[in-house]
mmCIF file of C-alpha atoms in Angstrom:
data_model
loop_
_atom_site.group_PDB
_atom_site.id
_atom_site.type_symbol
_atom_site.label_atom_id
_atom_site.label_comp_id
_atom_site.label_asym_id
_atom_site.label_seq_id
_atom_site.Cartn_x
_atom_site.Cartn_y
_atom_site.Cartn_z
ATOM 1 C CA UNK A 377 -7.442 -0.554 -6.938
ATOM 2 C CA UNK A 378 -4.680 -3.103 -6.627
ATOM 3 C CA UNK A 379 -6.320 -6.014 -8.353
ATOM 4 C CA UNK A 380 -4.864 -7.455 -11.524
ATOM 5 C CA UNK A 381 -7.811 -8.041 -14.243
ATOM 6 C CA UNK A 382 -5.479 -9.068 -16.654
ATOM 7 C CA UNK A 383 -6.877 -11.151 -19.412
ATOM 8 C CA UNK A 384 -10.753 -10.673 -17.814
ATOM 9 C CA UNK A 385 -13.380 -10.383 -20.899
ATOM 10 C CA UNK A 386 -14.741 -7.324 -22.105
ATOM 11 C CA UNK A 387 -17.502 -7.512 -20.881
ATOM 12 C CA UNK A 388 -16.668 -8.163 -17.536
ATOM 13 C CA UNK A 389 -13.531 -5.880 -18.051
ATOM 14 C CA UNK A 390 -16.895 -2.809 -19.143
ATOM 15 C CA UNK A 391 -18.439 -3.957 -15.717
ATOM 16 C CA UNK A 392 -15.484 -3.435 -13.856
ATOM 17 C CA UNK A 393 -15.036 0.221 -15.413
ATOM 18 C CA UNK A 394 -18.513 0.989 -15.236
ATOM 19 C CA UNK A 395 -18.724 -0.717 -11.086
ATOM 20 C CA UNK A 396 -15.834 1.424 -10.185
ATOM 21 C CA UNK A 397 -16.567 4.533 -12.156
ATOM 22 C CA UNK A 398 -19.738 4.603 -9.820
ATOM 23 C CA UNK A 399 -18.706 3.571 -6.453
ATOM 24 C CA UNK A 400 -15.610 5.790 -6.133
ATOM 25 C CA UNK A 401 -17.265 8.316 -6.369
ATOM 26 C CA UNK A 402 -19.647 8.163 -4.476
ATOM 27 C CA UNK A 403 -17.538 6.894 -1.265
ATOM 28 C CA UNK A 404 -15.563 9.831 -1.798
ATOM 29 C CA UNK A 405 -18.567 11.923 -1.799
ATOM 30 C CA UNK A 406 -20.327 10.419 1.257
ATOM 31 C CA UNK A 407 -16.838 9.577 3.591
ATOM 32 C CA UNK A 408 -17.144 13.161 5.067
ATOM 33 C CA UNK A 409 -20.548 13.427 5.075
ATOM 34 C CA UNK A 410 -22.313 9.991 6.360
ATOM 35 C CA UNK A 411 -21.545 8.238 9.697
ATOM 36 C CA UNK A 412 -18.186 6.299 9.584
ATOM 37 C CA UNK A 413 -19.617 2.905 10.067
ATOM 38 C CA UNK A 414 -22.500 2.975 7.541
ATOM 39 C CA UNK A 415 -19.782 3.859 4.843
ATOM 40 C CA UNK A 416 -17.437 0.921 6.274
ATOM 41 C CA UNK A 417 -21.031 -2.132 6.394
ATOM 42 C CA UNK A 418 -21.206 -0.310 2.445
ATOM 43 C CA UNK A 419 -17.487 -0.890 1.579
ATOM 44 C CA UNK A 420 -17.962 -4.091 2.531
ATOM 45 C CA UNK A 421 -20.952 -5.174 1.518
ATOM 46 C CA UNK A 422 -21.677 -3.090 -1.555
ATOM 47 C CA UNK A 423 -18.168 -3.063 -3.195
ATOM 48 C CA UNK A 424 -16.113 -5.607 -2.163
ATOM 49 C CA UNK A 425 -18.121 -8.721 -1.140
ATOM 50 C CA UNK A 426 -19.953 -8.241 -4.766
ATOM 51 C CA UNK A 427 -16.676 -7.948 -6.549
ATOM 52 C CA UNK A 428 -15.032 -11.465 -4.468
ATOM 53 C CA UNK A 429 -18.317 -13.256 -5.949
ATOM 54 C CA UNK A 430 -17.864 -12.192 -9.537
ATOM 55 C CA UNK A 431 -14.294 -12.639 -9.281
ATOM 56 C CA UNK A 432 -14.143 -15.642 -6.529
ATOM 57 C CA UNK A 433 -10.749 -16.219 -7.513
ATOM 58 C CA UNK A 434 -9.086 -13.172 -6.286
ATOM 59 C CA UNK A 435 -10.343 -14.863 -3.084
ATOM 60 C CA UNK A 436 -8.185 -18.042 -3.705
ATOM 61 C CA UNK A 437 -5.366 -16.083 -4.310
ATOM 62 C CA UNK A 438 -5.558 -14.650 -1.062
ATOM 63 C CA UNK A 439 -6.306 -17.789 0.140
ATOM 64 C CA UNK A 440 -3.138 -18.848 -0.600
ATOM 65 C CA UNK A 441 -1.120 -16.710 0.061
ATOM 66 C CA UNK A 442 -2.326 -16.380 4.328
ATOM 67 C CA UNK A 443 -2.482 -19.903 3.842
ATOM 68 C CA UNK A 444 1.560 -20.074 3.474
ATOM 69 C CA UNK A 445 1.995 -16.813 5.911
ATOM 70 C CA UNK A 446 -0.109 -18.080 8.818
ATOM 71 C CA UNK A 447 1.476 -22.297 7.945
ATOM 72 C CA UNK A 448 -2.440 -23.493 7.438
ATOM 73 C CA UNK A 449 -3.887 -24.973 4.668
ATOM 74 C CA UNK A 450 -6.346 -22.799 2.243
ATOM 75 C CA UNK A 451 -9.187 -24.418 3.555
ATOM 76 C CA UNK A 452 -8.315 -23.766 7.678
ATOM 77 C CA UNK A 453 -11.374 -21.684 8.963
ATOM 78 C CA UNK A 454 -9.104 -19.194 10.003
ATOM 79 C CA UNK A 455 -7.271 -18.892 7.246
ATOM 80 C CA UNK A 456 -11.059 -17.841 5.483
ATOM 81 C CA UNK A 457 -11.523 -16.037 8.159
ATOM 82 C CA UNK A 458 -8.726 -14.157 8.014
ATOM 83 C CA UNK A 459 -9.183 -13.623 4.376
ATOM 84 C CA UNK A 460 -12.228 -11.961 4.418
ATOM 85 C CA UNK A 461 -10.950 -9.752 7.085
ATOM 86 C CA UNK A 462 -7.867 -9.238 4.800
ATOM 87 C CA UNK A 463 -10.850 -7.871 2.008
ATOM 88 C CA UNK A 464 -12.786 -5.470 4.650
ATOM 89 C CA UNK A 465 -9.348 -4.046 5.635
ATOM 90 C CA UNK A 466 -8.860 -3.469 2.037
ATOM 91 C CA UNK A 467 -12.364 -1.535 1.526
ATOM 92 C CA UNK A 468 -12.154 0.527 4.923
ATOM 93 C CA UNK A 469 -8.471 1.550 3.923
ATOM 94 C CA UNK A 470 -9.672 3.488 0.753
ATOM 95 C CA UNK A 471 -12.624 4.880 3.069
ATOM 96 C CA UNK A 472 -10.366 6.376 5.421
ATOM 97 C CA UNK A 473 -7.615 7.837 2.493
ATOM 98 C CA UNK A 474 -11.243 9.657 0.845
ATOM 99 C CA UNK A 475 -12.052 10.352 4.126
ATOM 100 C CA UNK A 476 -8.939 11.896 6.162
ATOM 101 C CA UNK A 477 -7.838 13.347 2.480
ATOM 102 C CA UNK A 478 -10.742 15.606 2.901
ATOM 103 C CA UNK A 479 -9.980 16.345 6.929
ATOM 104 C CA UNK A 480 -8.659 18.807 8.661
ATOM 105 C CA UNK A 481 -5.138 18.196 9.633
ATOM 106 C CA UNK A 482 -6.382 18.050 13.349
ATOM 107 C CA UNK A 483 -8.544 15.164 13.081
ATOM 108 C CA UNK A 484 -5.881 12.367 11.795
ATOM 109 C CA UNK A 485 -4.055 13.561 14.534
ATOM 110 C CA UNK A 486 -6.724 12.847 16.760
ATOM 111 C CA UNK A 487 -6.675 9.242 15.163
ATOM 112 C CA UNK A 488 -2.951 8.339 15.738
ATOM 113 C CA UNK A 489 -2.490 5.863 18.483
ATOM 114 C CA UNK A 490 0.505 5.660 18.610
ATOM 115 C CA UNK A 491 4.109 6.813 17.020
ATOM 116 C CA UNK A 492 7.142 4.594 17.235
ATOM 117 C CA UNK A 493 10.584 6.191 15.418
ATOM 118 C CA UNK A 494 9.733 9.532 15.071
ATOM 119 C CA UNK A 495 13.515 10.617 16.848
ATOM 120 C CA UNK A 496 14.617 8.202 13.540
ATOM 121 C CA UNK A 497 12.255 10.209 10.984
ATOM 122 C CA UNK A 498 14.142 13.270 12.576
ATOM 123 C CA UNK A 499 17.245 12.628 12.158
ATOM 124 C CA UNK A 500 16.492 11.681 8.660
ATOM 125 C CA UNK A 501 15.458 15.238 7.893
ATOM 126 C CA UNK A 502 17.293 17.018 9.450
ATOM 127 C CA UNK A 503 20.676 15.516 8.113
ATOM 128 C CA UNK A 504 19.608 16.909 4.709
ATOM 129 C CA UNK A 505 19.340 14.316 2.529
ATOM 130 C CA UNK A 506 16.443 12.690 0.998
ATOM 131 C CA UNK A 507 14.551 10.389 2.770
ATOM 132 C CA UNK A 508 12.946 7.439 1.141
ATOM 133 C CA UNK A 509 10.079 6.233 3.001
ATOM 134 C CA UNK A 510 9.760 2.842 1.835
ATOM 135 C CA UNK A 511 6.823 0.871 2.666
ATOM 136 C CA UNK A 512 4.127 -1.854 1.494
ATOM 137 C CA UNK A 513 0.821 -2.312 0.450
ATOM 138 C CA UNK A 514 0.150 -2.581 4.292
ATOM 139 C CA UNK A 515 -2.305 -0.728 6.295
ATOM 140 C CA UNK A 516 -3.490 2.419 4.790
ATOM 141 C CA UNK A 517 0.172 4.079 3.278
ATOM 142 C CA UNK A 518 -2.327 6.537 1.426
ATOM 143 C CA UNK A 519 -3.505 7.800 5.238
ATOM 144 C CA UNK A 520 0.296 7.918 6.074
ATOM 145 C CA UNK A 521 1.727 10.064 3.255
ATOM 146 C CA UNK A 522 -1.594 12.263 3.366
ATOM 147 C CA UNK A 523 -0.752 12.647 7.425
ATOM 148 C CA UNK A 524 3.066 13.710 6.984
ATOM 149 C CA UNK A 525 1.938 15.809 3.916
ATOM 150 C CA UNK A 526 -0.585 17.792 6.050
ATOM 151 C CA UNK A 527 1.809 17.928 9.365
ATOM 152 C CA UNK A 528 5.407 18.241 8.185
ATOM 153 C CA UNK A 529 5.911 18.293 4.705
ATOM 154 C CA UNK A 530 5.448 17.791 1.306
ATOM 155 C CA UNK A 531 5.462 14.000 0.523
ATOM 156 C CA UNK A 532 6.134 12.701 -3.179
ATOM 157 C CA UNK A 533 4.759 9.029 -4.333
ATOM 158 C CA UNK A 534 6.165 6.891 -6.814
ATOM 159 C CA UNK A 535 3.269 4.542 -8.059
ATOM 160 C CA UNK A 536 2.104 3.107 -10.897
ATOM 161 C CA UNK A 537 -0.875 3.538 -12.872
ATOM 162 C CA UNK A 538 -4.277 2.296 -12.410
ATOM 163 C CA UNK A 539 -6.004 0.530 -15.002
ATOM 164 C CA UNK A 540 -8.799 2.666 -14.339
ATOM 165 C CA UNK A 541 -9.445 6.116 -14.870
ATOM 166 C CA UNK A 542 -11.848 6.925 -12.427
ATOM 167 C CA UNK A 543 -9.751 5.272 -9.546
ATOM 168 C CA UNK A 544 -6.806 7.159 -10.454
ATOM 169 C CA UNK A 545 -8.768 10.385 -11.016
ATOM 170 C CA UNK A 546 -9.722 10.388 -7.551
ATOM 171 C CA UNK A 547 -6.561 8.709 -5.509
ATOM 172 C CA UNK A 548 -4.575 11.883 -7.212
ATOM 173 C CA UNK A 549 -7.035 14.421 -6.203
ATOM 174 C CA UNK A 550 -7.082 12.971 -2.641
ATOM 175 C CA UNK A 551 -3.590 12.792 -2.472
ATOM 176 C CA UNK A 552 -3.027 17.238 -3.700
ATOM 177 C CA UNK A 553 -5.635 17.256 -0.695
ATOM 178 C CA UNK A 554 -2.885 16.205 1.811
ATOM 179 C CA UNK A 555 0.275 17.972 -0.062
ATOM 180 C CA UNK A 556 0.803 14.259 -1.622
ATOM 181 C CA UNK A 557 2.238 14.778 -5.385
ATOM 182 C CA UNK A 558 2.366 11.676 -7.477
ATOM 183 C CA UNK A 559 5.105 10.510 -9.239
ATOM 184 C CA UNK A 560 3.961 7.866 -12.114
ATOM 185 C CA UNK A 561 6.279 5.189 -13.088
ATOM 186 C CA UNK A 562 6.504 2.444 -15.834
ATOM 187 C CA UNK A 563 8.734 0.606 -17.729
ATOM 188 C CA UNK A 564 10.827 3.087 -18.789
ATOM 189 C CA UNK A 565 14.045 3.847 -17.000
ATOM 190 C CA UNK A 566 13.991 7.780 -18.089
ATOM 191 C CA UNK A 567 10.430 8.333 -15.946
ATOM 192 C CA UNK A 568 12.149 7.810 -12.246
ATOM 193 C CA UNK A 569 14.125 10.542 -13.221
ATOM 194 C CA UNK A 570 11.300 12.937 -11.540
ATOM 195 C CA UNK A 571 11.789 10.479 -8.190
ATOM 196 C CA UNK A 572 15.863 10.909 -8.037
ATOM 197 C CA UNK A 573 15.317 15.439 -8.356
ATOM 198 C CA UNK A 574 13.173 14.995 -5.397
ATOM 199 C CA UNK A 575 15.719 12.955 -3.264
ATOM 200 C CA UNK A 576 18.904 15.157 -4.507
ATOM 201 C CA UNK A 577 16.793 18.155 -3.617
ATOM 202 C CA UNK A 578 16.401 16.449 -0.187
ATOM 203 C CA UNK A 579 13.035 16.118 -0.337
ATOM 204 C CA UNK A 580 10.602 12.895 1.402
ATOM 205 C CA UNK A 581 9.820 10.371 -1.027
ATOM 206 C CA UNK A 582 7.458 7.566 -0.420
ATOM 207 C CA UNK A 583 7.130 3.825 -2.419
ATOM 208 C CA UNK A 584 6.311 0.141 -2.112
ATOM 209 C CA UNK A 585 8.596 -2.142 -1.703
ATOM 210 C CA UNK A 586 6.553 -5.403 -2.167
ATOM 211 C CA UNK A 587 5.873 -5.905 -5.417
ATOM 212 C CA UNK A 588 7.516 -6.773 -8.534
ATOM 213 C CA UNK A 589 5.602 -5.183 -11.386
ATOM 214 C CA UNK A 590 7.686 -5.132 -14.373
ATOM 215 C CA UNK A 591 9.483 -8.622 -13.585
ATOM 216 C CA UNK A 592 12.603 -7.281 -12.591
ATOM 217 C CA UNK A 593 12.829 -8.295 -9.557
ATOM 218 C CA UNK A 594 15.565 -9.994 -7.383
ATOM 219 C CA UNK A 595 14.354 -13.832 -5.624
ATOM 220 C CA UNK A 596 14.956 -12.969 -2.466
ATOM 221 C CA UNK A 597 13.314 -16.037 0.617
ATOM 222 C CA UNK A 598 9.867 -14.625 1.781
ATOM 223 C CA UNK A 599 7.955 -17.092 4.025
ATOM 224 C CA UNK A 600 10.124 -19.815 3.612
ATOM 225 C CA UNK A 601 9.855 -19.468 -0.810
ATOM 226 C CA UNK A 602 11.748 -17.277 -2.834
ATOM 227 C CA UNK A 603 9.633 -15.126 -4.783
ATOM 228 C CA UNK A 604 10.766 -11.798 -6.529
ATOM 229 C CA UNK A 605 11.306 -8.310 -4.885
ATOM 230 C CA UNK A 606 11.793 -5.093 -6.844
ATOM 231 C CA UNK A 607 15.228 -3.597 -6.147
ATOM 232 C CA UNK A 608 14.128 -0.533 -7.567
ATOM 233 C CA UNK A 609 13.834 1.682 -4.549
ATOM 234 C CA UNK A 610 17.153 0.622 -3.408
ATOM 235 C CA UNK A 611 19.032 1.803 -7.093
ATOM 236 C CA UNK A 612 16.994 5.290 -6.346
ATOM 237 C CA UNK A 613 18.294 5.562 -2.769
ATOM 238 C CA UNK A 614 22.143 5.121 -4.100
ATOM 239 C CA UNK A 615 21.365 7.559 -7.069
ATOM 240 C CA UNK A 616 19.512 10.220 -5.064
ATOM 241 C CA UNK A 617 22.035 9.600 -1.918
ATOM 242 C CA UNK A 618 19.208 9.532 0.177
ATOM 243 C CA UNK A 619 18.764 7.650 3.567
ATOM 244 C CA UNK A 620 16.574 4.716 3.859
ATOM 245 C CA UNK A 621 13.360 4.371 6.115
ATOM 246 C CA UNK A 622 11.392 1.602 6.246
ATOM 247 C CA UNK A 623 8.055 3.393 7.438
ATOM 248 C CA UNK A 624 4.438 1.376 7.981
ATOM 249 C CA UNK A 625 1.308 2.792 8.508
ATOM 250 C CA UNK A 626 -0.828 0.341 10.204
ATOM 251 C CA UNK A 627 -4.744 -0.322 11.878
ATOM 252 C CA UNK A 628 -5.216 -1.167 15.205
ATOM 253 C CA UNK A 629 -8.780 -2.882 15.792
ATOM 254 C CA UNK A 630 -10.411 0.646 17.520
ATOM 255 C CA UNK A 631 -9.541 1.927 14.027
ATOM 256 C CA UNK A 632 -6.850 4.014 15.015
ATOM 257 C CA UNK A 633 -3.541 4.154 13.451
ATOM 258 C CA UNK A 634 0.175 3.203 14.352
ATOM 259 C CA UNK A 635 2.918 4.829 12.903
ATOM 260 C CA UNK A 636 5.905 3.258 12.880
ATOM 261 C CA UNK A 637 9.722 4.525 11.550
ATOM 262 C CA UNK A 638 12.364 1.663 11.452
ATOM 263 C CA UNK A 639 16.078 2.875 11.875
ATOM 264 C CA UNK A 640 17.112 4.137 8.557
ATOM 265 C CA UNK A 641 20.092 3.019 6.755
ATOM 266 C CA UNK A 642 22.597 4.236 3.770
ATOM 267 C CA UNK A 643 23.135 1.928 0.962
ATOM 268 C CA UNK A 644 25.834 2.182 -0.831
ATOM 269 C CA UNK A 645 25.907 4.590 -4.546
ATOM 270 C CA UNK A 646 27.286 1.308 -6.092
ATOM 271 C CA UNK A 647 24.293 0.054 -7.250
ATOM 272 C CA UNK A 648 25.672 -3.293 -8.530
ATOM 273 C CA UNK A 649 23.293 -6.267 -6.646
ATOM 274 C CA UNK A 650 26.351 -7.756 -4.884
ATOM 275 C CA UNK A 651 26.358 -3.945 -3.452
ATOM 276 C CA UNK A 652 22.366 -3.950 -2.785
ATOM 277 C CA UNK A 653 21.634 -7.100 -2.793
ATOM 278 C CA UNK A 654 22.009 -7.250 1.224
ATOM 279 C CA UNK A 655 19.571 -3.895 1.834
ATOM 280 C CA UNK A 656 17.063 -5.481 -0.326
ATOM 281 C CA UNK A 657 17.510 -8.707 1.652
ATOM 282 C CA UNK A 658 17.831 -6.830 4.702
ATOM 283 C CA UNK A 659 13.996 -4.968 3.951
ATOM 284 C CA UNK A 660 12.206 -8.413 3.245
ATOM 285 C CA UNK A 661 13.065 -9.774 6.892
ATOM 286 C CA UNK A 662 11.952 -6.453 8.416
ATOM 287 C CA UNK A 663 8.540 -6.787 5.953
ATOM 288 C CA UNK A 664 8.406 -10.283 6.885
ATOM 289 C CA UNK A 665 8.017 -9.609 10.361
ATOM 290 C CA UNK A 666 5.284 -6.936 10.111
ATOM 291 C CA UNK A 667 3.198 -8.940 7.442
ATOM 292 C CA UNK A 668 3.116 -12.173 9.940
ATOM 293 C CA UNK A 669 2.360 -9.539 12.710
ATOM 294 C CA UNK A 670 -0.145 -8.370 10.543
ATOM 295 C CA UNK A 671 -1.229 -10.677 7.868
ATOM 296 C CA UNK A 672 -4.832 -9.025 7.536
ATOM 297 C CA UNK A 673 -3.039 -5.845 6.719
ATOM 298 C CA UNK A 674 -1.140 -6.928 4.363
ATOM 299 C CA UNK A 675 -2.690 -6.141 0.388
ATOM 300 C CA UNK A 676 -2.105 -9.269 -2.165
ATOM 301 C CA UNK A 677 -4.723 -10.189 -4.506
ATOM 302 C CA UNK A 678 -2.831 -12.638 -6.895
ATOM 303 C CA UNK A 679 -0.780 -15.706 -5.597
ATOM 304 C CA UNK A 680 2.265 -13.835 -4.671
ATOM 305 C CA UNK A 681 4.606 -17.196 -4.797
ATOM 306 C CA UNK A 682 3.465 -18.083 -7.756
ATOM 307 C CA UNK A 683 1.223 -21.310 -8.280
ATOM 308 C CA UNK A 684 1.764 -22.694 -4.481
#
């Protein structure tokens, strides 16, 4: 789960581990057996609400981010409602992921409300080149990956390891059920070698482009203020000679899914900042457009712009 826990007291770290070690297997087991409305209720009130009460700083960070996105003070009622809405959406994200990973492919298809830009995706695949699906911690990219893996072809996902072993274990298990294979990365440049192999062999690689996990991001203006974004996906695309498709798997109010593939773009093989920066800025502009439209579906639990 995308919570930053660094600096927490040891007793709190132990609490988190025990907490997630119980709830993650329980929710994964119940996801296909119990009514979805009950699962959502449990995720809201038995998982997220207690977490927020124990660690209110995460709600403050969410409210601060939404304040900038919405252009309203953090204490504004609309910001508070949006912050709780985002927390709920994050809870539902895990329920939907556990549920649809374990159901037949047609069950996912039944809940696709809209598929935009499919021609862009098909054209990229027909080119014979690798495809880098660039997405964000937004909507439900995990369900998007398993839907693609079950219906089309295997998907490889680039990710940073979760600090909680139980979360990592079940995320990996659910992905494999959907024909999705994870590629863990860290600060070492060698960790991306398997991802390059996927792209150079013409496969599909999905990765997030909205988190500067290793503090090596490039500053870009986002919602009127400069912050850092990772250039890594564009280095990968350049070195893997892949096409980049900004991809979003969003959720409608009726809990059906909206799949969007933006027009692909090709980055140059030149991996200098001068060559790649315009493509990073193009991506950030696309991301800003979607976050502005779906602010409650962008999951960020730390002050994205630093002290605000």
